Coordinates of C-alpha atoms in Angstrom, one line a residue:
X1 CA 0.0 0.0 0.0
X2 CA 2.9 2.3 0.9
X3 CA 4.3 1.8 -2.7
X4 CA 1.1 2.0 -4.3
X5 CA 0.9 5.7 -2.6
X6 CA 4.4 6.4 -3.3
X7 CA 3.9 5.8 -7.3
X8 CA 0.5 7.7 -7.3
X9 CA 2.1 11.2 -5.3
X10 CA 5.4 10.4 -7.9
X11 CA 3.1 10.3 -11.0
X12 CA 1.4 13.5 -9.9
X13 CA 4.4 15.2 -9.3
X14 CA 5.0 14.7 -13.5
X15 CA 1.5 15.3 -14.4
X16 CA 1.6 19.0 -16.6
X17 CA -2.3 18.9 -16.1
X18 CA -2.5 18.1 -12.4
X19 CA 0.1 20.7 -11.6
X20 CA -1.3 23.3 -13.7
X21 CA -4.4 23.2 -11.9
X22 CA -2.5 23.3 -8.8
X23 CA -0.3 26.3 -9.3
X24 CA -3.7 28.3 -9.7
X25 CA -4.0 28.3 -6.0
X26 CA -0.5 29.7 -5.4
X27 CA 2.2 28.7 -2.7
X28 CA -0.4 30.3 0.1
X29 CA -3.1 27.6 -0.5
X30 CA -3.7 25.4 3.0
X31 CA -0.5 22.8 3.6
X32 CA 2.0 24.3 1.0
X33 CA 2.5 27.6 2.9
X34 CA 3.5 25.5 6.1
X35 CA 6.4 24.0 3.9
X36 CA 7.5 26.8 1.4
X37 CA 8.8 29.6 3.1
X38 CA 7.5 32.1 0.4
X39 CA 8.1 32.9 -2.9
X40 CA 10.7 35.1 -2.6
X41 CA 14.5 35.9 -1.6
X42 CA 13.3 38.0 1.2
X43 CA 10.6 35.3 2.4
X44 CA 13.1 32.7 2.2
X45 CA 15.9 35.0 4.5
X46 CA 13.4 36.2 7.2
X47 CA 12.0 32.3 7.6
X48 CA 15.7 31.6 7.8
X49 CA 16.5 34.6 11.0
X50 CA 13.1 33.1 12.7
X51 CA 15.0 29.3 12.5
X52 CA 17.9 30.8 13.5
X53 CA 16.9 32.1 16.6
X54 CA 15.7 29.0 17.9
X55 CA 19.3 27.5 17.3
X56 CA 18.8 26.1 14.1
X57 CA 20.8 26.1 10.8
X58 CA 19.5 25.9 7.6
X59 CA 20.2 26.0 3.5
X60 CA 17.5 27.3 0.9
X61 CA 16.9 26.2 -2.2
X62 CA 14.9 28.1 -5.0
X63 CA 12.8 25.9 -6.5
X64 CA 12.4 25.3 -9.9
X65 CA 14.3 22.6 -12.1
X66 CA 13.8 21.4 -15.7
X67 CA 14.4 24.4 -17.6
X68 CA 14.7 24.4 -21.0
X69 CA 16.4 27.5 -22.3
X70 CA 19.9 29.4 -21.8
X71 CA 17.4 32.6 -20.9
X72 CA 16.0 30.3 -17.9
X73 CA 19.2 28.6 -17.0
X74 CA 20.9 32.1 -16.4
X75 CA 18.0 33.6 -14.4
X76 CA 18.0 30.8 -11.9
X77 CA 21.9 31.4 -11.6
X78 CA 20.6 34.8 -10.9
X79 CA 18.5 34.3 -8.0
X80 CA 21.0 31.7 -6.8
X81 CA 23.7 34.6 -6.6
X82 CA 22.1 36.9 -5.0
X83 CA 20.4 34.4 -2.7
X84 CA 24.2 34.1 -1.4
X85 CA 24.5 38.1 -1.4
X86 CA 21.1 38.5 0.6
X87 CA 22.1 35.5 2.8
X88 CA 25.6 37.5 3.8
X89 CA 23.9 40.9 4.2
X90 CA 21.9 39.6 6.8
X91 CA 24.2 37.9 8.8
X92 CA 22.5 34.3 8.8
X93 CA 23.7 30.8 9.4
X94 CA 22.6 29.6 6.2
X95 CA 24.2 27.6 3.2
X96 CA 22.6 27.0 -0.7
X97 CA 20.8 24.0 -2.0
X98 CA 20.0 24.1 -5.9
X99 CA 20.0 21.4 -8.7
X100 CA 21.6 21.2 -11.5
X101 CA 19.3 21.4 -14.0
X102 CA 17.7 24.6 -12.8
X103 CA 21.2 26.2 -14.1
X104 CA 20.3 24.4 -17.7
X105 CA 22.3 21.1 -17.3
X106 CA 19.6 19.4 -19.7
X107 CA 20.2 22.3 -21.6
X108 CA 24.3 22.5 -22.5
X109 CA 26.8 21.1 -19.8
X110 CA 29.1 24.0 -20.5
X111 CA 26.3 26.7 -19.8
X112 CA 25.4 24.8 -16.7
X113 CA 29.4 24.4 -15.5
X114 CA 30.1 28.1 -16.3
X115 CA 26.3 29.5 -13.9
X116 CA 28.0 27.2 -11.3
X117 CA 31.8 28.6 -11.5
X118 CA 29.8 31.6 -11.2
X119 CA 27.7 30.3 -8.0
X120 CA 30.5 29.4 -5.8
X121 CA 33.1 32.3 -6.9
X122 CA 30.2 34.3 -5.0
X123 CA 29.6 31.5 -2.1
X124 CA 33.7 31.3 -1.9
X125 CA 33.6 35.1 -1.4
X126 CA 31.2 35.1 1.5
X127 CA 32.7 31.9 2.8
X128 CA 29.3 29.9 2.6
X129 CA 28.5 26.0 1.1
X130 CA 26.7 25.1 -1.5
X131 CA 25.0 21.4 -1.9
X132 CA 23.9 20.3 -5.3
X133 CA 21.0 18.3 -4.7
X134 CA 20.8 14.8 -6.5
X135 CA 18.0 14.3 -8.9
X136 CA 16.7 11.0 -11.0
X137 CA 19.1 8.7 -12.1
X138 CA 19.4 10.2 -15.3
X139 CA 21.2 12.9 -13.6
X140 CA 23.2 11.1 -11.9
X141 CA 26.3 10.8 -14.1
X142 CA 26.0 14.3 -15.1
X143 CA 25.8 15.3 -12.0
X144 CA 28.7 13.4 -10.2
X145 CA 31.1 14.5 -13.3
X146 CA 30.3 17.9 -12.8
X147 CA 31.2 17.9 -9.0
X148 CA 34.4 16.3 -10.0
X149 CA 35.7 18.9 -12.2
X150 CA 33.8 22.1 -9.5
X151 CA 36.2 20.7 -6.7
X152 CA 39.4 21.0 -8.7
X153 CA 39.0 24.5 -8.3
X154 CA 36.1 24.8 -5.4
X155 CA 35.9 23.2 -1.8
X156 CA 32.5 24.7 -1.0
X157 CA 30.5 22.0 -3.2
X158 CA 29.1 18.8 -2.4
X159 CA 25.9 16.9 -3.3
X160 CA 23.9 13.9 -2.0
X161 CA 24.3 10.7 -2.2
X162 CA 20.8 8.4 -2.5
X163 CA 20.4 5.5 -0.5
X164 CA 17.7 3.4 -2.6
X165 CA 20.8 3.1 -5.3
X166 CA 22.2 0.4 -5.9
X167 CA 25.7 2.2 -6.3
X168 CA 25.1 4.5 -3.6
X169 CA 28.0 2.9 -1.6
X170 CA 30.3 3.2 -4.5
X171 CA 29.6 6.7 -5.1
X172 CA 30.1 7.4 -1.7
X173 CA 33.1 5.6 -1.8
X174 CA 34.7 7.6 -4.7
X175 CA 33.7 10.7 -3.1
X176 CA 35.6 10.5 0.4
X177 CA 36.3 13.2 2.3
X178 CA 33.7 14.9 0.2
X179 CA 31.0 17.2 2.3
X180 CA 27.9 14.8 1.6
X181 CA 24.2 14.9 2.2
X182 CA 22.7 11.5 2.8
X183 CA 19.3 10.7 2.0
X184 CA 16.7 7.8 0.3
X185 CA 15.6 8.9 -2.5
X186 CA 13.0 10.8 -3.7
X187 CA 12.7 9.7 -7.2
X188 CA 10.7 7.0 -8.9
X189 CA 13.6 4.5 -10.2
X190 CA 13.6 0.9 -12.0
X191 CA 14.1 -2.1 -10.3
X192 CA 17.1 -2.2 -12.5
X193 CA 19.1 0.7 -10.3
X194 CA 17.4 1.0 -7.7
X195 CA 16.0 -1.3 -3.8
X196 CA 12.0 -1.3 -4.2
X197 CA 11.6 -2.5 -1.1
X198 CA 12.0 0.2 1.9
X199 CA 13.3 -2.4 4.4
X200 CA 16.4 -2.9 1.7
X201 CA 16.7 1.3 1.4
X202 CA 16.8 2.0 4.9
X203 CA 19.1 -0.7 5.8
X204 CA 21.8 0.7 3.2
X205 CA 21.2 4.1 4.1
X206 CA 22.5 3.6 7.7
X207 CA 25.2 1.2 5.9
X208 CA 25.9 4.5 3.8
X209 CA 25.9 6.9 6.7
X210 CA 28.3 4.8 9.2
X211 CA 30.7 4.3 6.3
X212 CA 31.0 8.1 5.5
X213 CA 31.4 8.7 9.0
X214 CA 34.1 6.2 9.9
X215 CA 35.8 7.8 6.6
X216 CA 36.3 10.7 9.1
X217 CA 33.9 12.7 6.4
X218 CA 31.4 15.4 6.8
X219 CA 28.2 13.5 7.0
X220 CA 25.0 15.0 6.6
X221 CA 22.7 12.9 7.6
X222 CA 18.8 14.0 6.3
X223 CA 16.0 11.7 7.8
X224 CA 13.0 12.7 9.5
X225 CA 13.2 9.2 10.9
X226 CA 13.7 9.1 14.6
X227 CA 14.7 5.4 14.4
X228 CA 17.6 6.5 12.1
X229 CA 18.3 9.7 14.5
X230 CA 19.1 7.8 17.5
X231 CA 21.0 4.8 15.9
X232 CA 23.4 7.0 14.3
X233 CA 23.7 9.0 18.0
X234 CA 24.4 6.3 19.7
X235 CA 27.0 5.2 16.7
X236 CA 28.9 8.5 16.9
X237 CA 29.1 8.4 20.7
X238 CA 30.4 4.5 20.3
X239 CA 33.3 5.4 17.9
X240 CA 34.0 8.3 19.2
X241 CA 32.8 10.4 15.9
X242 CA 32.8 14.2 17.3
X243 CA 29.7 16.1 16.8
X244 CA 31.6 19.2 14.4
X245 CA 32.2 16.1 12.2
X246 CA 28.3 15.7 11.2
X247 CA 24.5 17.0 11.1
X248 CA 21.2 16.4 10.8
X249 CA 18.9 17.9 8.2
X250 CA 14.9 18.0 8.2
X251 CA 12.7 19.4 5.8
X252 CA 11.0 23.3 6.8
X253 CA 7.6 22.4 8.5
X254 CA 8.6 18.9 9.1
X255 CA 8.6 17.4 12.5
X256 CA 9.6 20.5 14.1
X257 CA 9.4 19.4 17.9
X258 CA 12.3 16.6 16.7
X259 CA 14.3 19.7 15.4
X260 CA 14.3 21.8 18.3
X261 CA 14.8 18.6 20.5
X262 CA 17.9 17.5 18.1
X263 CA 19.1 21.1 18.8
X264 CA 18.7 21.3 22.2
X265 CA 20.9 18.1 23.0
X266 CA 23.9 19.7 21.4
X267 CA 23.8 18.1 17.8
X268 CA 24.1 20.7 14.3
X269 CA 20.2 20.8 13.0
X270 CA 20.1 22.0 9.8
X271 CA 16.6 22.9 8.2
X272 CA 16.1 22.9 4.2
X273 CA 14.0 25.8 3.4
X274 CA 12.5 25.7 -0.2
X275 CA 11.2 29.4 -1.9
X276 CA 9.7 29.9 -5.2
X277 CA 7.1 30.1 -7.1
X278 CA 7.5 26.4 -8.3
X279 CA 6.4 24.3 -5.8
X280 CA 4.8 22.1 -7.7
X281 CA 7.1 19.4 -8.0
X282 CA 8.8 19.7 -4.7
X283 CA 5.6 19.2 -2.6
X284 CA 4.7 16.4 -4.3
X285 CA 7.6 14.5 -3.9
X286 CA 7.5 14.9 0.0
X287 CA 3.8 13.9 -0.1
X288 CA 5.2 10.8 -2.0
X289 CA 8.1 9.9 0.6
X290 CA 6.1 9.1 3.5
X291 CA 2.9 8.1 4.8
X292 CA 3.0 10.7 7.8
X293 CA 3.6 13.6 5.2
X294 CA 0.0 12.7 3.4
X295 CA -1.2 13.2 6.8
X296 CA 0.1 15.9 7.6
X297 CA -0.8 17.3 4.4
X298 CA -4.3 16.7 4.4
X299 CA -4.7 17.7 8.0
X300 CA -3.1 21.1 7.0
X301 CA -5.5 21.6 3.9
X302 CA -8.8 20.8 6.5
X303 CA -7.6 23.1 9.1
X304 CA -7.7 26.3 6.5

């Protein structure tokens, strides 16, 4: 039933018709406001300052991905730059998620490389982080190539790694000592690349995560799954793996008393704080990862 759910949220996520009929109602319609923190940079900075004060860190991505023109590409490298200016004017403990093919990866490789040189020569000069997030597998290549020729020059990049891969532990392998965020997946992938069966995903993603760790790598670990949370706390404290060397990482609106409580016993908290007009997508695909998230979801929408 879980993965009959899953595929259903993941289809809609792709459906042009669905999501067109969605977008009508704008970020502000019932549950998506409690998970977007606006559509703009200044939304996304002051939802930051008010996460910040409660002793949590966070990264923002600007949502959008898929874009099929230089014109597009170039605007989202836009917003992504001054995202970083806006995020070092204010003074916030805040880093950058985006993806790849929001700068026009699907587009030209060299247009994509050269709105990413120009990313981090800002992040480098405010000394912030920027995370490429992992997309489908089709990405995946593309993606990990890409990083490899960014760091030659850059040491404020990383990505994720995916847990519900097959490779995942190779990849993660091959990119030692790299800053990584650790996750499940998001995606709908074929049996062919990827564990359909969650008991198989979440047992390599702790296999992933104690192997980075034990690597002596910056691990960050992003689960809202408590089981996960304390295994890995009790890991750390067993192999004597500091607390500077590794963080968690939770979605915006997501289990927020587990946030605060991660926070308040002394571990890094990150919080991933989407803006944008293009929600679409995004929402979906968190609707499609859980079970308590369609919950949550439709509670939201019948308390408006």
């Amino acid at each position: 039933m879980v993965m009959i759910t899953r595929n259903f949220f993941l289809f809609l996520s792709q459906n042009k018709f669905v999501k067109n009929r969605a977008m009508k109602w704008g970020p502000k319609f019932g549950t998506v406001r409690q998970v977007i923190a606006g559509e703009t940079i200044a939304d996304a900075v002051e939802t930051v300052k008010k996460l910040n004060e409660t002793g949590l860190s966070c990264t923002v991505d600007h949502l959008g991905e898929f874009v099929y023109s230089e014109e597009e590409a170039i605007a989202s490298a836009d917003v992504c730059v001054k995202t970083l200016e806006a995020i070092a004017e204010a003074k916030v403990d805040c880093n950058l998620s985006l993806k790849l093919t929001s700068l026009g990866l699907d587009v030209d490789r060299n247009l994509c490389r050269d709105n990413m040189l120009r990313i981090l020569e800002t992040a480098k000069k405010h000394n912030n982080f920027v995370r490429i997030d992992m997309e489908d597998f089709s990405h995946l290549d593309a993606t990990l190539d890409l990083l490899h020729e960014l760091r030659k020059s850059y040491d404020n990049v990383g990505t994720a790694i995916q847990a519900y891969l097959f490779r995942a532990e190779k990849d993660l392998r091959d990119l030692k000592g790299i800053n990584l965020r650790l996750i499940k997946g998001a995606y709908k992938e074929s049996p062919q690349v990827a564990y359909q069966k969650q008991e198989e995903v979440d047992k390599n993603y702790l296999n992933i995560i104690k192997i980075h760790l034990l690597n002596g790598s910056y691990t960050a670990i992003a689960t809202h799954d408590h089981n996960v949370i304390a295994e890995i706390q009790s890991f750390t404290k067993e192999h004597n793996i500091p607390k500077e060397q590794f963080e968690f990482q939770m979605l915006y609106g997501f289990r927020t008393e587990l946030q605060k409580e991660i926070a308040d016993d002394g571990y890094k908290m990150r919080i991933y704080v989407p803006f944008g007009e293009d929600w679409y997508g995004y929402f979906m695909r968190r609707l499609a990862e859980r079970p308590q998230n369609i919950r949550f979801a439709v509670q939201g929408l019948f308390s408006k």
